[in-house]
Structures are given as C-alpha cells and as structure tokens.
Coordinates of C-alpha atoms in Angstrom, one line a residue:
M282 CA 125.3 14.3 -96.9
T283 CA 121.6 14.8 -97.7
L284 CA 121.0 11.1 -97.9
G285 CA 122.8 10.6 -94.6
F286 CA 120.5 13.2 -92.9
L287 CA 117.4 11.5 -94.3
I288 CA 118.6 8.1 -93.1
A289 CA 119.3 9.6 -89.6
L290 CA 115.8 11.2 -89.6
E291 CA 114.3 7.9 -90.7
V292 CA 116.0 6.0 -87.8
T293 CA 114.9 8.7 -85.3
A294 CA 111.3 8.5 -86.5
R295 CA 111.3 4.7 -86.2
H296 CA 112.7 5.1 -82.6
Y297 CA 109.5 7.0 -81.8
G298 CA 107.3 4.5 -83.7
L299 CA 106.7 6.9 -86.6
P300 CA 107.1 6.5 -90.3
G301 CA 110.2 8.4 -91.6
P302 CA 110.6 10.6 -94.7
L303 CA 112.0 7.8 -96.8
T304 CA 109.2 5.4 -96.0
T305 CA 106.5 7.9 -96.7
Q306 CA 108.0 8.9 -100.0
V307 CA 108.4 5.3 -101.2
K308 CA 104.7 4.7 -100.4
E309 CA 103.7 7.5 -102.7
L310 CA 104.9 5.6 -105.7
V311 CA 101.7 3.6 -105.4
F312 CA 99.5 4.9 -102.7
P313 CA 97.6 8.3 -103.0
P314 CA 100.1 11.0 -102.2
K315 CA 99.5 13.6 -99.5
S316 CA 100.0 16.5 -101.9
G317 CA 99.6 15.8 -105.7
F318 CA 100.1 19.5 -106.4
L319 CA 103.5 19.4 -104.8
L320 CA 104.6 16.4 -106.8
Y321 CA 103.5 18.0 -110.1
G322 CA 105.2 21.2 -109.0
S323 CA 108.4 19.3 -108.3
M324 CA 108.2 17.7 -111.8
A325 CA 107.7 21.2 -113.3
L326 CA 110.9 22.3 -111.6
M327 CA 112.7 19.3 -113.1
M328 CA 111.3 20.1 -116.5
V329 CA 113.2 23.4 -116.7
V330 CA 116.2 21.4 -118.0
L331 CA 114.2 19.7 -120.7
T332 CA 113.4 20.8 -124.3
R333 CA 109.8 21.7 -125.2
R334 CA 109.3 18.3 -126.8
E335 CA 110.7 16.5 -123.8
R336 CA 108.4 18.5 -121.5
F337 CA 105.4 17.5 -123.5
L338 CA 106.3 13.8 -123.3
A339 CA 107.0 14.0 -119.6
A340 CA 103.7 15.7 -118.8
G341 CA 101.8 13.3 -120.9
A342 CA 103.5 10.3 -119.3
A343 CA 102.7 11.6 -115.8
L344 CA 99.0 12.2 -116.6
G345 CA 98.8 8.8 -118.3
I346 CA 100.2 7.0 -115.3
D347 CA 97.9 8.9 -112.9
A348 CA 94.9 8.0 -115.1
V349 CA 95.8 4.3 -115.1
L350 CA 96.3 4.2 -111.3
L351 CA 93.0 6.1 -110.8
L352 CA 91.1 3.5 -112.9
V353 CA 92.7 0.7 -111.0
R354 CA 91.8 2.2 -107.6
W355 CA 88.3 2.9 -108.8
A356 CA 87.9 -0.7 -110.2
T357 CA 89.2 -2.3 -107.0
G358 CA 87.6 0.1 -104.6
T359 CA 90.9 0.7 -102.8
G360 CA 93.0 3.7 -102.2
L361 CA 90.3 6.2 -103.0
H362 CA 90.7 8.0 -99.7
G363 CA 93.5 9.3 -97.5
G364 CA 95.3 11.4 -100.1
H365 CA 95.1 13.1 -103.5
P366 CA 93.9 11.0 -106.4
F367 CA 96.8 12.2 -108.6
G368 CA 100.6 12.9 -108.2
N369 CA 102.1 9.4 -108.5
G370 CA 102.7 9.8 -112.2
A371 CA 104.8 13.0 -111.6
L372 CA 107.0 11.1 -109.1
W373 CA 107.4 8.2 -111.5
V374 CA 108.4 10.6 -114.3
V375 CA 111.0 12.3 -112.1
L376 CA 112.6 9.0 -111.2
A377 CA 112.5 7.9 -114.8
C378 CA 114.4 11.0 -115.8
G379 CA 117.0 10.2 -113.2
V380 CA 117.4 6.7 -114.8
I381 CA 117.7 8.2 -118.3
A382 CA 120.3 10.7 -117.1
L383 CA 122.5 7.8 -115.7
T384 CA 122.0 5.5 -118.7
R385 CA 121.4 7.6 -121.8
R386 CA 123.1 11.0 -121.2
T387 CA 126.8 11.8 -120.9
G388 CA 128.9 14.8 -119.9
A389 CA 127.3 18.2 -119.3
E390 CA 123.9 17.0 -120.4
R391 CA 123.9 14.2 -117.8
V392 CA 124.9 16.7 -115.1
L393 CA 122.2 19.1 -116.0
L394 CA 119.5 16.5 -116.0
L395 CA 120.6 15.1 -112.7
K396 CA 120.6 18.6 -111.2
G397 CA 117.0 19.0 -112.4
V398 CA 116.0 15.6 -111.0
G399 CA 117.8 16.3 -107.7
L400 CA 116.1 19.7 -107.4
A401 CA 112.7 18.0 -107.8
L402 CA 113.5 15.2 -105.3
L403 CA 114.9 17.7 -102.8
L404 CA 111.7 19.7 -102.8
V405 CA 109.6 16.5 -102.2
A406 CA 112.1 15.2 -99.6
G407 CA 112.0 18.6 -97.9
R408 CA 108.3 18.3 -97.4
K409 CA 108.5 14.8 -96.1
T410 CA 111.4 15.7 -93.8
G411 CA 109.3 18.6 -92.4
D412 CA 106.4 16.4 -91.7
T413 CA 108.6 13.9 -89.9
W414 CA 110.3 16.7 -87.9
L415 CA 106.9 17.9 -86.7
L416 CA 106.0 14.5 -85.4
I417 CA 109.3 14.2 -83.6
T418 CA 108.9 17.6 -81.9
A419 CA 105.6 16.4 -80.4
K420 CA 107.3 13.2 -79.1
A421 CA 110.6 14.7 -77.9
R422 CA 109.3 17.9 -76.2
P423 CA 106.6 17.1 -73.7
T424 CA 106.3 20.7 -72.4
V425 CA 105.7 23.9 -74.4
L426 CA 106.6 27.5 -73.8
D427 CA 103.3 29.1 -75.0
P428 CA 102.7 31.1 -71.9
Y429 CA 106.0 33.0 -72.5
L430 CA 105.0 34.0 -76.0
A431 CA 101.4 34.8 -75.0
V432 CA 102.7 37.2 -72.3
A433 CA 105.4 38.7 -74.7
D434 CA 102.7 39.1 -77.3
H435 CA 101.0 41.8 -75.2
A436 CA 103.9 44.1 -76.3
L437 CA 102.5 43.8 -79.9
G438 CA 98.9 44.2 -78.9
D439 CA 97.9 40.5 -79.0
P440 CA 97.6 40.4 -82.8
S441 CA 96.5 36.8 -83.0
W442 CA 93.5 37.5 -80.8
L443 CA 92.6 40.5 -82.9
A444 CA 93.1 38.7 -86.2
G445 CA 91.1 35.7 -84.9
R446 CA 88.0 37.9 -84.1
M447 CA 88.3 39.7 -87.5
L448 CA 88.5 36.4 -89.4
K449 CA 85.5 35.0 -87.6
A450 CA 83.6 38.1 -88.5
T451 CA 84.2 37.6 -92.3
G452 CA 82.4 34.3 -92.2
P453 CA 83.2 31.1 -94.2
L454 CA 84.3 33.0 -97.3
G455 CA 87.3 34.7 -95.7
A456 CA 88.3 31.5 -93.8
H457 CA 88.2 29.3 -96.9
A458 CA 90.2 31.8 -99.0
L459 CA 93.0 32.1 -96.3
D460 CA 93.0 28.4 -95.8
L461 CA 93.6 27.8 -99.5
V462 CA 96.5 30.3 -99.6
Y463 CA 98.0 28.9 -96.4
G464 CA 97.8 25.3 -97.6
Q465 CA 99.2 25.8 -101.1
L466 CA 102.3 27.8 -100.2
A467 CA 104.6 25.3 -101.9
V468 CA 102.7 25.7 -105.1
A469 CA 103.3 29.5 -105.0
A470 CA 106.9 28.8 -104.4
V471 CA 107.1 26.6 -107.5
L472 CA 105.5 29.2 -109.7
V473 CA 108.0 31.9 -108.5
S474 CA 110.8 29.4 -108.9
L475 CA 109.8 28.5 -112.4
Y476 CA 110.1 32.2 -113.4
G477 CA 113.6 32.4 -111.8
L478 CA 114.7 29.2 -113.6
R479 CA 113.0 30.0 -116.9
N480 CA 116.4 30.3 -118.8
V481 CA 117.9 27.1 -117.6
A482 CA 117.1 25.1 -120.7
A483 CA 118.5 27.8 -123.1
E484 CA 121.6 28.5 -121.0
R485 CA 122.2 24.9 -120.1
R486 CA 123.0 25.8 -116.5
F487 CA 121.3 26.8 -113.2
P488 CA 121.6 30.3 -111.8
R489 CA 123.9 30.6 -108.8
H490 CA 121.0 31.4 -106.5
H491 CA 117.3 30.7 -106.7
L492 CA 114.2 30.4 -104.4
V493 CA 114.4 26.6 -104.0
R494 CA 117.7 27.0 -102.2
T495 CA 116.2 29.4 -99.7
F496 CA 113.1 27.2 -99.2
L497 CA 115.2 24.1 -98.5
V498 CA 117.5 25.8 -96.0
I499 CA 114.6 27.4 -94.1
G500 CA 113.0 24.0 -93.9
L501 CA 116.2 22.4 -92.7
L502 CA 117.1 24.9 -90.0
G503 CA 113.7 25.9 -88.7
P504 CA 112.7 22.6 -87.0
G505 CA 116.0 22.8 -85.1
I506 CA 114.7 26.0 -83.5
Y507 CA 111.4 24.2 -82.8
M508 CA 113.3 21.8 -80.6
L509 CA 114.9 24.7 -78.7
F510 CA 111.7 26.7 -78.3
P511 CA 108.7 24.4 -78.5
V512 CA 105.4 26.2 -79.0
V513 CA 102.1 24.9 -80.2
G514 CA 100.2 28.1 -80.9
P515 CA 97.3 30.1 -79.4
I516 CA 94.5 27.9 -80.9
F517 CA 95.9 24.9 -79.1
A518 CA 97.3 26.4 -75.8
Y519 CA 94.5 28.9 -75.4
G520 CA 91.7 27.4 -77.5
T521 CA 90.1 24.0 -78.3
G522 CA 92.1 22.9 -81.3
V523 CA 92.4 23.5 -85.0
E524 CA 89.2 25.2 -86.2
H525 CA 87.9 25.0 -89.8
W526 CA 84.8 26.5 -91.3
Q527 CA 82.3 24.1 -92.7
P528 CA 79.8 24.8 -95.5
D529 CA 77.1 25.2 -92.9
G530 CA 79.0 28.0 -91.2
L531 CA 79.8 26.1 -88.0
W532 CA 83.3 25.8 -86.5
T533 CA 84.6 22.3 -85.9
H534 CA 87.6 21.4 -83.8
T535 CA 90.2 18.7 -84.7
P536 CA 91.9 17.5 -82.5
D537 CA 90.3 18.4 -79.2
T538 CA 93.0 19.8 -76.9
R539 CA 90.9 21.2 -74.2
Q540 CA 92.4 18.9 -71.5
W541 CA 95.8 20.4 -72.3
M542 CA 95.0 24.1 -72.9
V543 CA 96.2 26.7 -70.4
G544 CA 92.8 28.4 -70.5
D545 CA 89.9 29.0 -72.9
Y546 CA 90.9 32.5 -74.1
W547 CA 91.5 32.5 -77.8
P548 CA 90.3 34.5 -79.7
H549 CA 87.9 36.5 -77.5
T550 CA 90.0 37.4 -74.4
P551 CA 93.8 37.9 -74.2
P552 CA 95.3 35.7 -71.5
P553 CA 96.1 37.4 -68.1
L554 CA 99.5 38.8 -67.3
T555 CA 100.7 36.1 -65.0
A556 CA 104.2 34.7 -64.5
P557 CA 104.8 32.4 -67.4
H558 CA 106.1 28.8 -67.0
P559 CA 106.5 25.7 -69.2
V560 CA 103.3 23.6 -69.4
P561 CA 102.8 20.0 -70.4
F562 CA 101.1 19.2 -73.7
D563 CA 100.0 16.1 -75.7
E564 CA 102.3 14.0 -77.9
L565 CA 100.4 14.7 -81.1
T566 CA 100.4 18.5 -81.6
P567 CA 103.6 19.7 -83.4
R568 CA 105.7 22.3 -81.6
N569 CA 106.1 24.3 -84.8
C570 CA 105.5 28.0 -84.0
M571 CA 108.8 29.6 -83.2
P572 CA 109.7 30.9 -85.7
S573 CA 106.8 30.9 -88.1
L574 CA 108.2 29.1 -91.1
H575 CA 105.1 29.9 -93.2
T576 CA 106.0 33.5 -92.6
A577 CA 109.6 32.8 -93.5
W578 CA 108.6 31.0 -96.7
A579 CA 106.1 33.6 -97.7
T580 CA 108.8 36.3 -97.1
A581 CA 111.2 34.4 -99.4
I582 CA 108.5 34.2 -102.1
F583 CA 108.0 37.9 -101.8
I584 CA 111.7 38.7 -102.1
H585 CA 112.2 36.5 -105.2
S586 CA 109.0 37.8 -106.9
R587 CA 110.5 41.3 -106.9
R588 CA 112.5 40.5 -110.0
G589 CA 109.5 39.3 -112.0
P590 CA 106.8 41.1 -114.1
R591 CA 104.1 43.2 -112.4
V592 CA 101.6 40.3 -112.1
L593 CA 104.2 38.2 -110.3
R594 CA 105.2 41.0 -108.0
W595 CA 101.5 41.6 -107.1
A596 CA 101.1 37.8 -106.5
G597 CA 104.1 37.7 -104.2
T598 CA 102.7 40.6 -102.2
F599 CA 99.3 39.1 -102.0
W600 CA 100.7 35.8 -100.8
L601 CA 102.8 37.4 -98.1
I602 CA 99.9 39.5 -96.7
A603 CA 97.4 36.6 -96.9
T604 CA 99.8 34.2 -95.2
L605 CA 100.4 36.7 -92.4
A606 CA 96.6 37.1 -92.0
A607 CA 96.1 33.3 -92.0
T608 CA 98.8 32.5 -89.5
L609 CA 97.3 35.0 -87.0
G610 CA 93.7 34.6 -87.9
F611 CA 93.6 30.9 -87.5
G612 CA 95.4 31.1 -84.2
W613 CA 98.4 29.1 -85.4
H614 CA 101.0 31.7 -84.5
Y615 CA 101.7 34.6 -82.1
G616 CA 102.8 37.9 -83.4
T617 CA 106.2 37.3 -81.9
D618 CA 106.6 34.2 -84.2
L619 CA 106.1 36.4 -87.3
V620 CA 108.7 38.9 -86.3
A621 CA 111.2 36.2 -85.7
G622 CA 110.2 34.5 -89.0
V623 CA 111.0 37.6 -91.0
V624 CA 114.4 38.1 -89.4
F625 CA 115.1 34.3 -89.8
T626 CA 114.4 34.5 -93.6
L627 CA 116.4 37.6 -94.3
T628 CA 119.4 36.3 -92.5
I629 CA 119.3 33.0 -94.5
E630 CA 118.7 34.7 -97.8
A631 CA 121.6 37.1 -97.2
A632 CA 123.9 34.2 -96.4
L633 CA 122.9 32.2 -99.4
R634 CA 123.2 35.2 -101.8
A635 CA 126.7 35.9 -100.4
Q636 CA 127.7 32.2 -100.7
A637 CA 126.6 32.3 -104.4
Y638 CA 128.0 35.7 -105.4
G639 CA 131.0 36.1 -103.0
W640 CA 131.3 37.1 -99.4
D641 CA 132.4 40.6 -98.5
H642 CA 132.4 42.8 -95.4
S643 CA 128.8 44.0 -96.0
A644 CA 127.5 40.4 -96.3
T645 CA 129.3 39.4 -93.1
R646 CA 127.9 42.4 -91.2
L647 CA 124.4 41.7 -92.4
V648 CA 124.5 38.0 -91.5
V649 CA 126.0 38.7 -88.1
H650 CA 123.5 41.4 -87.4
G651 CA 120.5 39.2 -88.4
T652 CA 121.8 36.3 -86.3
T653 CA 122.3 38.6 -83.3
V654 CA 118.8 40.1 -83.6
F655 CA 117.2 36.6 -84.0
T656 CA 119.1 35.3 -80.9
A657 CA 118.1 38.4 -79.0
L658 CA 114.4 37.9 -79.9
L659 CA 114.4 34.3 -78.7
L660 CA 116.2 35.3 -75.4
S661 CA 113.8 38.2 -74.8
Y662 CA 110.8 36.0 -75.4
R663 CA 112.1 33.4 -73.0
Y664 CA 113.5 35.5 -70.2
L665 CA 111.8 39.0 -70.4
P666 CA 108.2 38.4 -71.4
T667 CA 106.7 39.9 -68.3
Q668 CA 108.8 43.0 -68.6
M669 CA 107.9 43.3 -72.2
A670 CA 104.2 43.1 -71.4
H671 CA 104.3 45.6 -68.6
H672 CA 106.3 48.1 -70.8
A673 CA 104.5 47.4 -74.1
W674 CA 104.9 51.1 -75.1
L675 CA 108.6 50.5 -75.2
A676 CA 109.0 46.8 -76.0
G677 CA 106.6 46.7 -78.9
P678 CA 108.3 49.5 -80.9
L679 CA 111.7 47.9 -80.0
L680 CA 110.6 44.6 -81.5
L681 CA 109.5 46.2 -84.7
L682 CA 112.6 48.4 -84.8
A683 CA 114.8 45.3 -84.5
M684 CA 113.0 43.6 -87.3
G685 CA 113.1 46.8 -89.3
S686 CA 116.9 47.2 -88.8
V687 CA 117.4 43.8 -90.5
I688 CA 115.0 44.7 -93.3
Y689 CA 116.9 47.9 -93.9
G690 CA 120.3 46.2 -93.7
Y691 CA 119.1 43.6 -96.2
L692 CA 117.8 46.2 -98.7
R693 CA 120.8 48.4 -98.5
T694 CA 123.3 45.5 -98.8
T695 CA 121.5 43.7 -101.7
R696 CA 121.0 46.9 -103.6
A697 CA 124.7 47.7 -103.3
W698 CA 125.4 44.2 -104.6
E699 CA 123.1 44.7 -107.6
R700 CA 124.7 48.0 -108.5
T701 CA 128.1 46.4 -108.4
V702 CA 127.0 43.6 -110.7
A703 CA 125.2 46.1 -113.0
L704 CA 128.2 48.3 -113.5
P705 CA 129.7 47.8 -116.9
A706 CA 133.3 46.8 -117.1
Q707 CA 135.5 49.9 -117.5
R708 CA 137.2 50.1 -120.9
E709 CA 140.9 50.6 -121.1
P710 CA 141.7 54.1 -122.4
E711 CA 142.6 54.1 -126.0
P712 CA 146.2 55.2 -126.7
A713 CA 146.7 58.7 -128.0
P714 CA 147.4 58.7 -131.8
A715 CA 151.0 59.1 -132.7
P716 CA 152.0 62.6 -133.8
V717 CA 152.1 63.1 -137.6
T718 CA 155.6 63.9 -138.7

C-alpha cells in the first residue's frame, strides 16, 4: 500500500516535470543528501532492534562509508555543494540491514529487524514524500486563500505581525536560534522516539503506539488539506519572500515574490479589513500553511515527551514553544494555522491511540469531536472571515475555546485510558476455610 502510494506520487510529480520521492531517495545513495541528520536519525531508529555490538558495527560502517565518499568528492572536486557532506553511509547501512534480515535472519528475528528497517525507511520516505507534495501544491493550485486567513487572523490579534516585529527586535541571535529549532524538528522527533522505543531490543517487540506513527500520519494527511485550502503564508502574500538573518545583520529575501504579493504589509502593518478573495500566485511557493504541520509535529513531540524524564519533558516544552514562535515570527504561518494544527494533531493522536489499545465510546466521541471542530475551523476561515474580524471580541475567544475543548477532551480521555491500564487485575476472593469438625 505504501509502495503504491509512493509510485503514484512519483508518477504525479513526473507529470508536473518534477522529481518524485523515489527518484530523490535513490540519488541520496551517492549524491550529497538534503538532510544527513535525518538519515542518521533514521538509522538510529532502526538500531533500536539491534544488540549493543551490532549498533557499534552499524554506526562504524556508516561513518566509514561517509568518510570514503567525502574523500572521493574532495579528490574529484565534485558533489561538495548542494547538500550535506554526510548521511549516505547511514542510508547504506539501513539497506544492508534489510538485506541481512532477508538472507541471514529467520522467524521472529527477521520480522523484528525488518520492522526496524521499515521504520527507518518510512521516516526517510515521509520526508521525501512531503517535499514532493509541496512542489505539487504549487503546480496544482494556481490561486491561494491567504486574504481569507489574514482577515480571520484579526480575531486573534494578528499574532504573526506581532511576532514578526518582536523577532526582528531580537536581532540575528534570536532569528538564528529559532531557525535552528524550526529546521531540525525531525531530529527532535527522533530523540523522543528513541526514548519511547528504548526497550525494543530487550523485549524483542515494538510498542503498540509510538511517536513515529503519529509523525507519519500527520505528514500523510496534512498535504491533502493543503490542496483543499491552499495558503502560502504572510511572508509571501504580504511580504517580499522568505527572510533570513545574515551575519552582517541584514535581511535577505529568497525568493522575491513582490510581484505576487497582495500588499507590502508584513510585519509592520496588518492588512486592511477588505472583502477577501482568492488571489493568483507563482508556481514555486508551496501552499503549505493550513494547517501548520510544524505546529502539529511539535505538539506530537510535546505529547510523547510527557512520559520521559524531566529533561525530556523540558525539551519537549521548549521545542513546542520555540516552534510556535518561529512559525509566527518568520511569517510562515497565520495564528489560525496554529489553532488548526493543534486540533489536527490531537485528533490524529487520539485515533492512533484508540487503534492501538482498543476503541471505546470515549475514543469515538473524542475523534468525532476533534474532526468536527477542525472542519468547523476550516469552514469559518473560508466563509466567515469578515464576520470574525468585525466581531473579534467574540470570534477570538470562540476559536481558543474550540481548541481548548479538544485539548480538554484529549486529556480527560487519555487519562481515563491510563487509569484503566494501570488498575491491577482484581484477584479472585479466596475460599473460606472449611470448618473444623
């Protein structure tokens, strides 16, 4: 099923003249990968099924392969740019473990190793699939709905405009820190996942539910919403393009979208309250705002870090707050995107937990409630943005209340599940001793 989806996405990408996820992944066997950290993180996930000695050998082999490839590239003067100088070795080791599982392992050991390899490859394929989806959204949706969200965002106090001004006031230090957090979200997910999967090697089985499952489903379903509600974000629709701080403290813009922007407003002046309408945009900028998947993934990391030690819980909290600040401060999302992203994640997480541990009436109510709230948010953003902006004193609290109702429902339901699991099995009453005669 997964392979069929990847093949279909490959064909669709080729139809638009773009490289598909399978093509880009095969290239990373030799060419510099887009994210070496992600490939090593994927290998680390695969290694949860290995013994300590096997992990040492796998890590050494990956580093050795990368060292050889780096020397070859340096000697030939090719392939030194356009990607990370490392990561190929990790991908080679993951594939080698798949071959070993098929040829040298049998029974339960083969199944366990194949699950580890599949988990690693799914994480890598999910990243490539997401990149391809983003390119397809730009080609398939020539108009965007940013004016609707910009008007609806007035109900929340235009948080992207406020955060953008605050981030610029911090100078290059704050921008670089948030950019690092935002760009390495997958690495944070791997670290939290490794804690959740720490007992796999000893127990010889995977837990019924873990963070990687949630990450993959979010990445699978999110781009479908992009196609229904195409949005490029305030920095593109109301600014001059993606802005990054440089060491000299100057802002640079790449790409330049001034010919497509609705107006030059971000982040200094909120756009006027005019009747929103779809606007045309270029065929390069991804329509990847509604919902905010970075918010969704950071929320999932936060949820799964709650079971860890204090340092992991603090790290999960920091990553969530920093991701929210980055999505708004860099102008990549509207506040309404973040609200939808939280609801989106909690609904998916609830459904996956119920699927792993067993459906009941509380799980069904929670998933139905989350789906209903998410649908209502999209419909209100699309058809009631002007009313929301003119009645911000009512619409803003209602948006937060709707999100809060899903958060409360999730906490109440999952805590009830945990109490049920934690209850010890009741012992049968011991029979009364026979009377002594």
